mmCIF file of C-alpha atoms in Angstrom:
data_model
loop_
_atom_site.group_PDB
_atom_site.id
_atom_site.type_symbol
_atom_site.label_atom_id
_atom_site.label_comp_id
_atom_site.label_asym_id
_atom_site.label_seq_id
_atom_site.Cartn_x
_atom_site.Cartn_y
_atom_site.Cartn_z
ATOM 1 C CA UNK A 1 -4.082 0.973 17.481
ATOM 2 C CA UNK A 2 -1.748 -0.836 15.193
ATOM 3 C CA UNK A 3 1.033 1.363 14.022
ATOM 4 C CA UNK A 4 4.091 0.748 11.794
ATOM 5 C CA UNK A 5 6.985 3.035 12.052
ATOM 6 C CA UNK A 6 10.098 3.494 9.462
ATOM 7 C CA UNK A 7 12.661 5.634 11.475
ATOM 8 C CA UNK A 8 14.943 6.188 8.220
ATOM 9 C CA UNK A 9 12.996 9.108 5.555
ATOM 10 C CA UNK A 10 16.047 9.219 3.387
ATOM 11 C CA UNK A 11 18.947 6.277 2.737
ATOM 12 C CA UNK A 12 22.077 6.819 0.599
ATOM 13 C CA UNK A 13 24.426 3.797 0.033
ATOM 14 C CA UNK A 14 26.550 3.190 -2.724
ATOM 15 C CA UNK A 15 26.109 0.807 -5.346
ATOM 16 C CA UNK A 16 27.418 -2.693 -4.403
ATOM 17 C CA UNK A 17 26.709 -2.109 -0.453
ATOM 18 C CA UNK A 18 24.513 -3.513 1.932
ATOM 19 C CA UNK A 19 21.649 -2.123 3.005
ATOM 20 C CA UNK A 20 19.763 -2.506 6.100
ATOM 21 C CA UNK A 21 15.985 -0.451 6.316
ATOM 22 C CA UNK A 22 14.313 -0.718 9.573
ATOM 23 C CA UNK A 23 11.185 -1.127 10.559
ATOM 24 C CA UNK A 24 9.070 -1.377 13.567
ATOM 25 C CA UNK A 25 5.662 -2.230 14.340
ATOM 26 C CA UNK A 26 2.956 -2.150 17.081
ATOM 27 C CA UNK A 27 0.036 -4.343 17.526
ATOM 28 C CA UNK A 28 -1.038 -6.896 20.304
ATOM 29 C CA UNK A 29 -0.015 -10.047 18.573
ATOM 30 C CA UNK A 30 1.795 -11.024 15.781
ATOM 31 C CA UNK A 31 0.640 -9.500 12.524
ATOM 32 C CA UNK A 32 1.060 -10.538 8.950
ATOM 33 C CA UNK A 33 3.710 -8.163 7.444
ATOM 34 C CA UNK A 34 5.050 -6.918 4.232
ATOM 35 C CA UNK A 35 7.662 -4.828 2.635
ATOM 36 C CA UNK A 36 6.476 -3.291 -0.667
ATOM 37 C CA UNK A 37 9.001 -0.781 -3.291
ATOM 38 C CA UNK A 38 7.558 1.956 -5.111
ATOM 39 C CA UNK A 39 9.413 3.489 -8.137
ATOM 40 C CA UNK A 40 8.208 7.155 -8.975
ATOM 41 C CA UNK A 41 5.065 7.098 -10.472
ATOM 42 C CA UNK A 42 4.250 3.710 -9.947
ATOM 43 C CA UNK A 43 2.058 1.985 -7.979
ATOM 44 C CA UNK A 44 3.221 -0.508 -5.212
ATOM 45 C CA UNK A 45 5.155 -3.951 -6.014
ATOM 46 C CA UNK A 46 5.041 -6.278 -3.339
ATOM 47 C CA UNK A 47 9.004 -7.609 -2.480
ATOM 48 C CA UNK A 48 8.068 -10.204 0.275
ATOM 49 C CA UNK A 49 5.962 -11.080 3.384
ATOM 50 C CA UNK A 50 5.776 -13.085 6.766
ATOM 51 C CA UNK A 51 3.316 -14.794 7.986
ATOM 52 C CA UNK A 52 4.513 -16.950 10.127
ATOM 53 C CA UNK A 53 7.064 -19.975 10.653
ATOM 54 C CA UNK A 54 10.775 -19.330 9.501
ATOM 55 C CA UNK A 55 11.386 -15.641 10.375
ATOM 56 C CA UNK A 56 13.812 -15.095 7.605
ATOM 57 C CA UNK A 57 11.906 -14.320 4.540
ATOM 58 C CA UNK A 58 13.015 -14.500 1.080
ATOM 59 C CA UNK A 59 11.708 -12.240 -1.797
ATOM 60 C CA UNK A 60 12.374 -10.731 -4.854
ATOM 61 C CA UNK A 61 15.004 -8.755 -6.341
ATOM 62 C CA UNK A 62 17.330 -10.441 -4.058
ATOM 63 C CA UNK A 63 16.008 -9.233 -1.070
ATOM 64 C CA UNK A 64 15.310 -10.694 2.430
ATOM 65 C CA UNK A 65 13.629 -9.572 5.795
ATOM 66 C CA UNK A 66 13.829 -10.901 9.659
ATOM 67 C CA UNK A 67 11.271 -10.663 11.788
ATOM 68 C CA UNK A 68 12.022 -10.506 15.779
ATOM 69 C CA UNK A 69 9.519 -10.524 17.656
ATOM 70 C CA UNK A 70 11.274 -9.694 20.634
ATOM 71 C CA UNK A 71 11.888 -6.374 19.387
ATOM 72 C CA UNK A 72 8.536 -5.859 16.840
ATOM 73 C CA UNK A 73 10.734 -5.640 14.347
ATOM 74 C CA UNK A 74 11.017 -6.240 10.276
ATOM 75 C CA UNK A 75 13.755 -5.109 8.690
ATOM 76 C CA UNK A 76 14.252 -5.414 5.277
ATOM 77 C CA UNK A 77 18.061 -6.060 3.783
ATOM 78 C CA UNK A 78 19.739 -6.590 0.496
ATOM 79 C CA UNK A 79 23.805 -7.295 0.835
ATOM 80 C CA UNK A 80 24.495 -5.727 -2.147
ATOM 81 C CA UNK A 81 22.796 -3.063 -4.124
ATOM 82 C CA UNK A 82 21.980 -1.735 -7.831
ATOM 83 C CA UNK A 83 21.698 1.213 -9.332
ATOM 84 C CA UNK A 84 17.968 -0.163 -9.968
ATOM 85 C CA UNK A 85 16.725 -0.572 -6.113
ATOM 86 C CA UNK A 86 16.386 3.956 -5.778
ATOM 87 C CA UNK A 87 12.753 3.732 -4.918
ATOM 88 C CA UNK A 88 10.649 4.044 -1.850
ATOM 89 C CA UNK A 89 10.348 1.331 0.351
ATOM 90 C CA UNK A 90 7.152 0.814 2.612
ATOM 91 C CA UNK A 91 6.567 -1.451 5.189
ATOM 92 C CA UNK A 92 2.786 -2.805 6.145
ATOM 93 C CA UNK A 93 1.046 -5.005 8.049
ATOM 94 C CA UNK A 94 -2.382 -6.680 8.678
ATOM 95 C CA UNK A 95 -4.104 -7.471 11.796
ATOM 96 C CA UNK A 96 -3.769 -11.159 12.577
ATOM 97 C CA UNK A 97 -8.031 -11.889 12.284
ATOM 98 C CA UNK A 98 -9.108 -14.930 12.607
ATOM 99 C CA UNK A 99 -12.584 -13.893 10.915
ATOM 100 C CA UNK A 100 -11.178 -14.324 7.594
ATOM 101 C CA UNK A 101 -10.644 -10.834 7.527
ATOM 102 C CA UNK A 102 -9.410 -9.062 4.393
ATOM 103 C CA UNK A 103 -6.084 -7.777 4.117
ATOM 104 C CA UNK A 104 -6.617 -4.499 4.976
ATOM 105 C CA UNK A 105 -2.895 -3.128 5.361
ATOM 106 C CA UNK A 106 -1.359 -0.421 7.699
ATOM 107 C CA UNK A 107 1.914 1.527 5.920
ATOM 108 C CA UNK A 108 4.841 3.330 7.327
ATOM 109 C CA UNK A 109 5.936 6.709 5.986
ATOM 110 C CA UNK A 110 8.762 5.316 3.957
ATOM 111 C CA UNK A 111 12.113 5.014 3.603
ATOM 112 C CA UNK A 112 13.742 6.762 0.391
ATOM 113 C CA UNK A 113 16.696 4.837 -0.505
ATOM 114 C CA UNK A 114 19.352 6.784 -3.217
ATOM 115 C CA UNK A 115 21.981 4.887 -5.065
ATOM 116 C CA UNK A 116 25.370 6.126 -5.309
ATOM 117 C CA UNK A 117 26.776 4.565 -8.568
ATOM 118 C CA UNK B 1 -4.011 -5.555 -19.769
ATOM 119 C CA UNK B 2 -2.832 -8.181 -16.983
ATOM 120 C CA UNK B 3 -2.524 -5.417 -14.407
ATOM 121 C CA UNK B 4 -4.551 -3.311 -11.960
ATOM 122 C CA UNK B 5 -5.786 0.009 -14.366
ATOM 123 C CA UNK B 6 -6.369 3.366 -13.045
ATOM 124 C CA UNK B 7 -7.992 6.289 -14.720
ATOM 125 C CA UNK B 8 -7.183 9.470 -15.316
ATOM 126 C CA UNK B 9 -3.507 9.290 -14.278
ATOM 127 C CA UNK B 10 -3.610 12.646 -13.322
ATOM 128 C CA UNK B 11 -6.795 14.744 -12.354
ATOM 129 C CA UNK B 12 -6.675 18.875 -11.434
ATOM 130 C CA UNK B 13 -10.057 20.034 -10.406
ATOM 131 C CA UNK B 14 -11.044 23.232 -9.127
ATOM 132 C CA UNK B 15 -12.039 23.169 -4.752
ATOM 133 C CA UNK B 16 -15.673 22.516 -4.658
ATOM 134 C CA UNK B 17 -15.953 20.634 -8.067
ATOM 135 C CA UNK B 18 -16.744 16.820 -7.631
ATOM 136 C CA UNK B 19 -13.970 13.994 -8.973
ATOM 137 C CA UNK B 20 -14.844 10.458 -9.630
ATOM 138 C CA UNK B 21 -11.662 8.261 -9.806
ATOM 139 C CA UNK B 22 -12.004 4.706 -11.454
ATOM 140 C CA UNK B 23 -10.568 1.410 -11.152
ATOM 141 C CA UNK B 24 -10.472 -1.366 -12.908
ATOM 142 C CA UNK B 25 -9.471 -5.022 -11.003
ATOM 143 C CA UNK B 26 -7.726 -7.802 -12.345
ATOM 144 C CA UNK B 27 -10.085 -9.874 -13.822
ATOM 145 C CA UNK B 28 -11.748 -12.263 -11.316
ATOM 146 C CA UNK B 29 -10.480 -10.715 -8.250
ATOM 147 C CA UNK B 30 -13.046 -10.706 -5.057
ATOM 148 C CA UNK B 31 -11.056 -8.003 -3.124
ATOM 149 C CA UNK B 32 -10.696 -4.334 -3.798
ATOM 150 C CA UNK B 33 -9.048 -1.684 -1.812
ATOM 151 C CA UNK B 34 -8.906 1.869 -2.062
ATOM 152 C CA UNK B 35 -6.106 3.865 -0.397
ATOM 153 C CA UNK B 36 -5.341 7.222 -0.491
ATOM 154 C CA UNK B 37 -1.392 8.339 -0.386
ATOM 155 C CA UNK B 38 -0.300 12.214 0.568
ATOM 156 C CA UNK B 39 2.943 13.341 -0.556
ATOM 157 C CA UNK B 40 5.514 12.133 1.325
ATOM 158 C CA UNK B 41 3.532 9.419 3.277
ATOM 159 C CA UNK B 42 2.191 5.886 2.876
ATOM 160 C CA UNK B 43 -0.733 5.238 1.733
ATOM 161 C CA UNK B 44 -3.737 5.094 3.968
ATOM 162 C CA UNK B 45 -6.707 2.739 3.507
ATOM 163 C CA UNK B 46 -9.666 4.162 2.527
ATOM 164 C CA UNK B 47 -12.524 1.460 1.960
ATOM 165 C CA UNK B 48 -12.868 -2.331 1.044
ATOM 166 C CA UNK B 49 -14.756 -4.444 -1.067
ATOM 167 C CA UNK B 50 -15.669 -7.785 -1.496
ATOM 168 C CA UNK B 51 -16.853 -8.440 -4.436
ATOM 169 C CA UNK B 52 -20.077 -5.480 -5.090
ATOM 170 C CA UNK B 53 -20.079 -5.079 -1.047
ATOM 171 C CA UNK B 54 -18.816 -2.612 0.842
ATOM 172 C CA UNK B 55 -17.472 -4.170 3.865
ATOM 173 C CA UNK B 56 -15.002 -1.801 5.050
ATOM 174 C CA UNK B 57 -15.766 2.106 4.807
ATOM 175 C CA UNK B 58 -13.803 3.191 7.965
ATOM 176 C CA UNK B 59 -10.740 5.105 6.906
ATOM 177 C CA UNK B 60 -12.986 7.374 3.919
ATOM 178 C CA UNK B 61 -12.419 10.681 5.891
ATOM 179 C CA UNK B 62 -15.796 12.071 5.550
ATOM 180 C CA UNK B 63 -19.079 11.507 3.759
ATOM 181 C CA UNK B 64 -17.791 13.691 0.817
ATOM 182 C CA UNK B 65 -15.935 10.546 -0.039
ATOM 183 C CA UNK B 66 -18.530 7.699 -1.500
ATOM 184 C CA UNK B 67 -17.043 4.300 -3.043
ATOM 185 C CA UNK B 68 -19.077 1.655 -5.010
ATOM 186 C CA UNK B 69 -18.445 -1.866 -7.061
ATOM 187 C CA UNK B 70 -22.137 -2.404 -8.243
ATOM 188 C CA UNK B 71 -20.936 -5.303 -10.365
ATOM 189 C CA UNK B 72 -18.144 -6.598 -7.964
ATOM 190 C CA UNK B 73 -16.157 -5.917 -10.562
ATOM 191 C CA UNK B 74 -15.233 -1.740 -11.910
ATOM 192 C CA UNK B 75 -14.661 0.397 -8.630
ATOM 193 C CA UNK B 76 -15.671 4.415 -8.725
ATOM 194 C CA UNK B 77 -14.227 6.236 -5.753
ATOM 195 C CA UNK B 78 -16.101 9.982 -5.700
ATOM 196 C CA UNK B 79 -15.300 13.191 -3.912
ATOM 197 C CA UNK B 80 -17.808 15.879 -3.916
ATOM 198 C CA UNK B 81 -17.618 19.694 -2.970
ATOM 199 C CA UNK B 82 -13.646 18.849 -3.196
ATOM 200 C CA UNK B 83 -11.277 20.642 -0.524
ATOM 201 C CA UNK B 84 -7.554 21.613 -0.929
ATOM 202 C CA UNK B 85 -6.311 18.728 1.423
ATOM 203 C CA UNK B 86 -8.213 15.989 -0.930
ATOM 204 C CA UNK B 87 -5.114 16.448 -2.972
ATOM 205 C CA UNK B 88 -3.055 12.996 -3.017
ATOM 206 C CA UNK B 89 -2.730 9.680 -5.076
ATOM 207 C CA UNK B 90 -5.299 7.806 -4.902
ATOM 208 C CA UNK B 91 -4.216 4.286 -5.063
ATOM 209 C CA UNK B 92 -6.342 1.085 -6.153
ATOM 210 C CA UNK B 93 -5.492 -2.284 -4.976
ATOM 211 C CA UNK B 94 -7.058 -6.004 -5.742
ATOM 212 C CA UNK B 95 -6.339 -9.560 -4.836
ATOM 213 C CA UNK B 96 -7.808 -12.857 -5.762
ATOM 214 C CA UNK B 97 -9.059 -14.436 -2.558
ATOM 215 C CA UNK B 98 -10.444 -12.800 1.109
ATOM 216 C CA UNK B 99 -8.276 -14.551 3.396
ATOM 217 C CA UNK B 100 -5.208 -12.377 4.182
ATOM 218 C CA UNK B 101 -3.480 -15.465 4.373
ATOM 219 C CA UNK B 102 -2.889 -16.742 1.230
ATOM 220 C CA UNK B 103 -0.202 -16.675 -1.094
ATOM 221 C CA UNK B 104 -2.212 -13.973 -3.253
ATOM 222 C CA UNK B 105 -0.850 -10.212 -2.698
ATOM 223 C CA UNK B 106 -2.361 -7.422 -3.215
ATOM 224 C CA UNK B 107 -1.760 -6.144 -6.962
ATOM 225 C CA UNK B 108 -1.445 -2.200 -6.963
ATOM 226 C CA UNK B 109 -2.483 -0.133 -9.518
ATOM 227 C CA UNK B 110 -0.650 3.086 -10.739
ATOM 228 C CA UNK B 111 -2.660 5.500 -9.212
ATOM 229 C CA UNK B 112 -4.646 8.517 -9.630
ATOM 230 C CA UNK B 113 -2.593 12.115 -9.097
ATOM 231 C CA UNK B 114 -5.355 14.274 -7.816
ATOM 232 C CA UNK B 115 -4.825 18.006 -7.439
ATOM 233 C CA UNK B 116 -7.063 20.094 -5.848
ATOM 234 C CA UNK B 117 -6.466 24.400 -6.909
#
């Protein structure tokens, strides 16, 4: 079964760091993948995804991802943070289907990330 | 508004009462998701819709959970004879198109709190 796993619960970095969240996935072939923020209270905004082709993904906020598929990885990074990126981060994927399939999305637990000003 | 609309924000309901959560797309969107989110976890998916049919009821977690679009457009999501462990947010998604890959993402709504006494 596909599976995505976010080893961090809780990040603190200080504001104007980099930060690095990790996440790792399991599934049989290449998924579609996402990283999506949550602010408290709020529903889920999506920040970027991969599909395929160029494995180093741009999105929003000033954000970026890498996928390696040598290591079922997608980690998300930002080199330097605001005050404004404390939220939850979740990452998600969707099986690859060829069917036309729906995006029917599989999340990790999270990864808390706290902003030292 | 523009956005994916949830109602109520927050629901308490005594166990055994029945809850019906609604959700209201983005205008002209074919998909709709339902996920449900415990605290401290991410969400889960629940049930999927394309347009008014239910294509996708695997992840409701038992038949006290019923979903329905009869329009393709308003979702209901319904829990009868509610339990203590029902308690979560209850999250809404839609997107434009089927195809999961497309450059259309999933648009969240804010969610429903449910708490279960």
């Amino acid at each position: 079964a596909q599976s995505v796993t976010q080893p961090d619960i809780h990040i603190t970095v200080s504001e104007g760091a980099s930060l690095e969240l990790r996440c790792n996935y399991s599934y049989g072939a290449t998924p579609y993948l996402f990283w999506y923020v949550q602010s408290p209270g709020q529903g889920l905004q999506l920040l970027l995804k991969y599909f395929s082709g160029d494995t180093l993904v741009q999105g929003i906020k000033g954000f970026e991802a890498e996928f390696k598929r040598s290591q079922s990885s997608f980690n998300l990074r930002k080199p330097s943070v605001h005050w404004s990126d404390a939220a939850e981060y979740f990452c998600a994927v969707a099986p690859n289907s060829f069917s036309g399939g729906y995006n029917k999305l599989i999340f990790g637990a999270g990864t808390r990330l706290a902003v030292h000003p | 508004g523009a956005g994916v609309s949830q109602s109520p924000r927050y629901k308490v309901a005594k166990r055994g009462q029945d809850v019906a959560l609604r959700c209201d797309p983005i205008s002209g969107h074919v998909s709709l998701f339902w996920y449900q989110q415990a605290l401290g976890q991410g969400p889960e998916f629940l049930t999927y819709f394309q347009n008014e049919a239910q294509l996708d009821k695997s992840g409701l977690p038992s038949d006290r959970f019923f979903a329905e679009r009869p329009e393709g457009s308003v979702s209901t999501l319904k829990i009868q004879r509610t339990q203590q462990e029902d308690s979560a947010v209850y999250l809404c998604a839609s997107s434009l198109t089927v195809a999961v890959k497309s450059n259309q993402p999933q648009h969240f709504g804010d969610g429903t709190r449910l708490s279960i006494l």
